[in-house]
Every structure is written in C-alpha cells, then in structure tokens.
Tab-separated table of N, CA and C in Angstrom:
chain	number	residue	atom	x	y	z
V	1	UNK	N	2.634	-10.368	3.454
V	1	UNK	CA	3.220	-9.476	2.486
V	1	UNK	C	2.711	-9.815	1.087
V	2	UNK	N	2.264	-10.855	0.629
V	2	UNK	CA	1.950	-11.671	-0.458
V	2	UNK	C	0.775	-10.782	-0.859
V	3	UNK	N	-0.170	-11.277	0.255
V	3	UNK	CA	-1.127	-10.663	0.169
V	3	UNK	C	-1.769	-9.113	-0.022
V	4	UNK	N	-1.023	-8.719	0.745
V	4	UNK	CA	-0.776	-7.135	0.222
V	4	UNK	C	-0.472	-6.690	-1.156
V	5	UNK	N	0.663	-7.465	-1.380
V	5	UNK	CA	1.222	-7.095	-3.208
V	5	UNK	C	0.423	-8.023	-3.973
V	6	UNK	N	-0.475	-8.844	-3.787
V	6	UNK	CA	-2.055	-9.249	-5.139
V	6	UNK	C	-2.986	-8.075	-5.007
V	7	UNK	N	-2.638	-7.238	-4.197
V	7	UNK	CA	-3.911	-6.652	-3.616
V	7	UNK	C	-3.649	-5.254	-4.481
V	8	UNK	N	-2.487	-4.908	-4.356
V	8	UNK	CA	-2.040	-3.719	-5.011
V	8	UNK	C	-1.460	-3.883	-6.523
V	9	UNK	N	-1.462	-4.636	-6.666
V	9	UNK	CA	-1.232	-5.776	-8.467
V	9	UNK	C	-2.623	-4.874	-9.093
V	10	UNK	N	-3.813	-5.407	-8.109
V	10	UNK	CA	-4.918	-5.336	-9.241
V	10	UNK	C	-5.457	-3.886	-8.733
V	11	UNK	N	-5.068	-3.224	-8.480
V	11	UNK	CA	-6.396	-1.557	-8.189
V	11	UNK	C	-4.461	-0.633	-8.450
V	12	UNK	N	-5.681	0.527	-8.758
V	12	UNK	CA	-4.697	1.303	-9.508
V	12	UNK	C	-3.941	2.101	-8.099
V	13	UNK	N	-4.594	2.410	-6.952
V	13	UNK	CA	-4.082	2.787	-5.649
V	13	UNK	C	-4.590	2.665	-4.726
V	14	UNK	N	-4.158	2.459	-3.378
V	14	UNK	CA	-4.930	2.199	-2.353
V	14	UNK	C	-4.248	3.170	-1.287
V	15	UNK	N	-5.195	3.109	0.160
V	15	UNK	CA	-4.766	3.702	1.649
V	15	UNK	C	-4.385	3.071	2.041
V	16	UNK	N	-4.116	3.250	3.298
V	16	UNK	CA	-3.833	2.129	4.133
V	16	UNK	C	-5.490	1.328	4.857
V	17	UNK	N	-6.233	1.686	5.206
V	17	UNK	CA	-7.562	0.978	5.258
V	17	UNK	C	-8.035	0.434	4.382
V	18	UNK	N	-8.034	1.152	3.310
V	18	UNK	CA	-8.133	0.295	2.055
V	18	UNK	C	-7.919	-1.096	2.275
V	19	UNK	N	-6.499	-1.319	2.241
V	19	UNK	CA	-5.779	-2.192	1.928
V	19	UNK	C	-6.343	-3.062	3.081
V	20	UNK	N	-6.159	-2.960	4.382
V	20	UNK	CA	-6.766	-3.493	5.324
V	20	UNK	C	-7.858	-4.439	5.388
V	21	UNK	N	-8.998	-3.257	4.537
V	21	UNK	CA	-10.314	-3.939	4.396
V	21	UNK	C	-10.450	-4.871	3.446
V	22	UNK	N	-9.604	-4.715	2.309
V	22	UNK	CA	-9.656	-5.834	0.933
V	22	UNK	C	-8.526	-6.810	1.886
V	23	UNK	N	-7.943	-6.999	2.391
V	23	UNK	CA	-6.797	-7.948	3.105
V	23	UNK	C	-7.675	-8.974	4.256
V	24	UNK	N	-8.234	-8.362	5.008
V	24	UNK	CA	-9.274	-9.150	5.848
V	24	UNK	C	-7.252	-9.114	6.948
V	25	UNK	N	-6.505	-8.271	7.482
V	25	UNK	CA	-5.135	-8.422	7.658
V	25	UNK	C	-5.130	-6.991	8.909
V	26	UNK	N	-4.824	-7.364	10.330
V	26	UNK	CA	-4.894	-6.420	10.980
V	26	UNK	C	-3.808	-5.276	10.271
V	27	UNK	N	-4.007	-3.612	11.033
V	27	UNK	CA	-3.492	-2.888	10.805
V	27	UNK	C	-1.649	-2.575	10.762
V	28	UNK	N	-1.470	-2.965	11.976
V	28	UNK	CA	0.183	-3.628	11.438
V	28	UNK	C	0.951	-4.490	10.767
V	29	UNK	N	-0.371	-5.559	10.602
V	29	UNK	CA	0.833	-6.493	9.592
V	29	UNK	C	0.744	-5.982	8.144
V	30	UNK	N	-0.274	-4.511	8.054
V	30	UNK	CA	-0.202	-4.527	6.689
V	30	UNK	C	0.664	-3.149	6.300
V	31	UNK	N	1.046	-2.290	7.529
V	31	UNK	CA	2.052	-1.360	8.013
V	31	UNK	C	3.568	-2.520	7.291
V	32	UNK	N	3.806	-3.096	7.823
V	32	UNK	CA	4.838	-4.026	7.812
V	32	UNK	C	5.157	-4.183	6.777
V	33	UNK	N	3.952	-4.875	5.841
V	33	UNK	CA	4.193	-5.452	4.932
V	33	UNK	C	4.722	-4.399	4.022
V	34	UNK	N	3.901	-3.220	4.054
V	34	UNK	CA	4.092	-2.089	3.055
V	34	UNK	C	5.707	-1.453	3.458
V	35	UNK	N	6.103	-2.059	4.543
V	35	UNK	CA	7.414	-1.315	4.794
V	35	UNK	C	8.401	-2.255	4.219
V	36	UNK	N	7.907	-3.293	3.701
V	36	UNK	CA	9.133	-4.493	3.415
V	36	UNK	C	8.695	-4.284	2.020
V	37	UNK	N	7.740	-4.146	1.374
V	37	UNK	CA	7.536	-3.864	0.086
V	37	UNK	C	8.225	-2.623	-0.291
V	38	UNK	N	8.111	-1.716	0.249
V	38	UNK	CA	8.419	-0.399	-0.130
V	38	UNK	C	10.128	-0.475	0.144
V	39	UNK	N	10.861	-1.375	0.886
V	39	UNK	CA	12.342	-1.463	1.024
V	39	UNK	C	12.810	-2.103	-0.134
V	40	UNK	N	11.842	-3.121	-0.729
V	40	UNK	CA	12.221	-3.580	-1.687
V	40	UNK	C	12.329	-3.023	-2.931
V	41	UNK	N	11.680	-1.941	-3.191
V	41	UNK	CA	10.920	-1.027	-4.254
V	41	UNK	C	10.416	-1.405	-4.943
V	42	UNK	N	8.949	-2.297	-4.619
V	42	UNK	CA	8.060	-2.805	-5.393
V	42	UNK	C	6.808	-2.089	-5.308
V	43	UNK	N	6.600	-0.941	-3.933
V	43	UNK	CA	5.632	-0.133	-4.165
V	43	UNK	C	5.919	0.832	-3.950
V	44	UNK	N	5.370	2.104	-4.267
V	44	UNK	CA	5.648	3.376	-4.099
V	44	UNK	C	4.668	4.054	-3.300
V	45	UNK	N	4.877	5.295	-2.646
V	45	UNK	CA	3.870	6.120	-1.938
V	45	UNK	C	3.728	7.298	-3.037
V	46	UNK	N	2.592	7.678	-2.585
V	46	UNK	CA	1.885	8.715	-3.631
V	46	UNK	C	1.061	9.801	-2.501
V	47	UNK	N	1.350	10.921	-2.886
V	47	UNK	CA	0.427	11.995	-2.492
V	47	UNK	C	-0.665	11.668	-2.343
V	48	UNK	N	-1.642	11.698	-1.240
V	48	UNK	CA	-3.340	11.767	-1.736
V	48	UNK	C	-3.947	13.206	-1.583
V	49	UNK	N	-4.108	13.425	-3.407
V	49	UNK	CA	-4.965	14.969	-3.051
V	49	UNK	C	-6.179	15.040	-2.556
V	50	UNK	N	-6.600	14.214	-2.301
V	50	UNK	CA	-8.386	14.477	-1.887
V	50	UNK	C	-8.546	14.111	-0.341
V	51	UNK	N	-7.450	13.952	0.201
V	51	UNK	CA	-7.167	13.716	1.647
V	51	UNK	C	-6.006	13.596	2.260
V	52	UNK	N	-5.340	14.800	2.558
V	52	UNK	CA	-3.737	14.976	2.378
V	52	UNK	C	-3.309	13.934	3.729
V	53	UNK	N	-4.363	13.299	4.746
V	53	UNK	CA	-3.883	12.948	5.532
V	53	UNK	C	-3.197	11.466	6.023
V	54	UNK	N	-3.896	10.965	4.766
V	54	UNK	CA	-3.465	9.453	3.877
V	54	UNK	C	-3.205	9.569	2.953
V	55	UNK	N	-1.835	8.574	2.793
V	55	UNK	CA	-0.882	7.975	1.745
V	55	UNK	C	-1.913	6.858	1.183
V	56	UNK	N	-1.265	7.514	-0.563
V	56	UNK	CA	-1.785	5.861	-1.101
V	56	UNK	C	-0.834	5.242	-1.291
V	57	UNK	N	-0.638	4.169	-1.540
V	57	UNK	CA	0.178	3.059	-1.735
V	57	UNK	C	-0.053	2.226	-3.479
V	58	UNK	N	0.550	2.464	-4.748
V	58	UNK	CA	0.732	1.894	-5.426
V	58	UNK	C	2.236	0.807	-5.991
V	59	UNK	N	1.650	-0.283	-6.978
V	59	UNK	CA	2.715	-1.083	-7.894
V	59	UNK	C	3.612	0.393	-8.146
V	60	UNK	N	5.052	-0.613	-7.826
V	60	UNK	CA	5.636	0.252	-8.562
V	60	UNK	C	5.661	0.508	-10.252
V	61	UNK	N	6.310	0.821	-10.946
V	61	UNK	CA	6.600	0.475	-12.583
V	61	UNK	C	7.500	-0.127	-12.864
V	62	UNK	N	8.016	-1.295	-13.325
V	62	UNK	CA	8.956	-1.530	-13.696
V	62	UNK	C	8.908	-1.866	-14.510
C-alpha cells in the first residue's frame, strides 16, 4: 500500500497498469491497495477521457 501512495504522491494521475508497471507489484495487490487507500480517502478516482474504459487513480487534496 506504501508503495502505491509514493507512487501516486509524485505523477499527477495514473491507471491501474500504470501503477502496476511503476510498482514492479502484481495486479491485485495493487487493486487492494487502491481499495484501502481509497477507504481511507487518500486517493480519489477520476474519469479517464481519452479511454473511458480505465480509471485513473489520483492524491487526494487535502
């Protein structure tokens, strides 16, 4: 989970492969992670217009 939220700290948004590929972190643990982040409300989901079929995943604002 750590790893996920340095990852999304520094880029302005990511996918979920994205995240994957900068993580070196199979595909569920980074499902997971984004689900324990996102319970926490430290990241948010975002529309992706240029590919409605993936979510990006950004920092939240606080």
């Amino acid at each position: 989970m750590q790893k996920v939220r340095e990852i999304l700290k520094t880029t302005d948004a990511m996918d979920l492969s994205g995240i994957v590929q900068e993580s070196g972190l199979g595909v569920r643990a980074v499902r997971y992670a984004l689900k324990r982040l996102k319970d926490q409300d430290l990241i948010v989901e975002r529309f992706n217009w240029k590919d409605a079929r993936k979510t990006l995943y950004q920092k939240a604002k606080v």
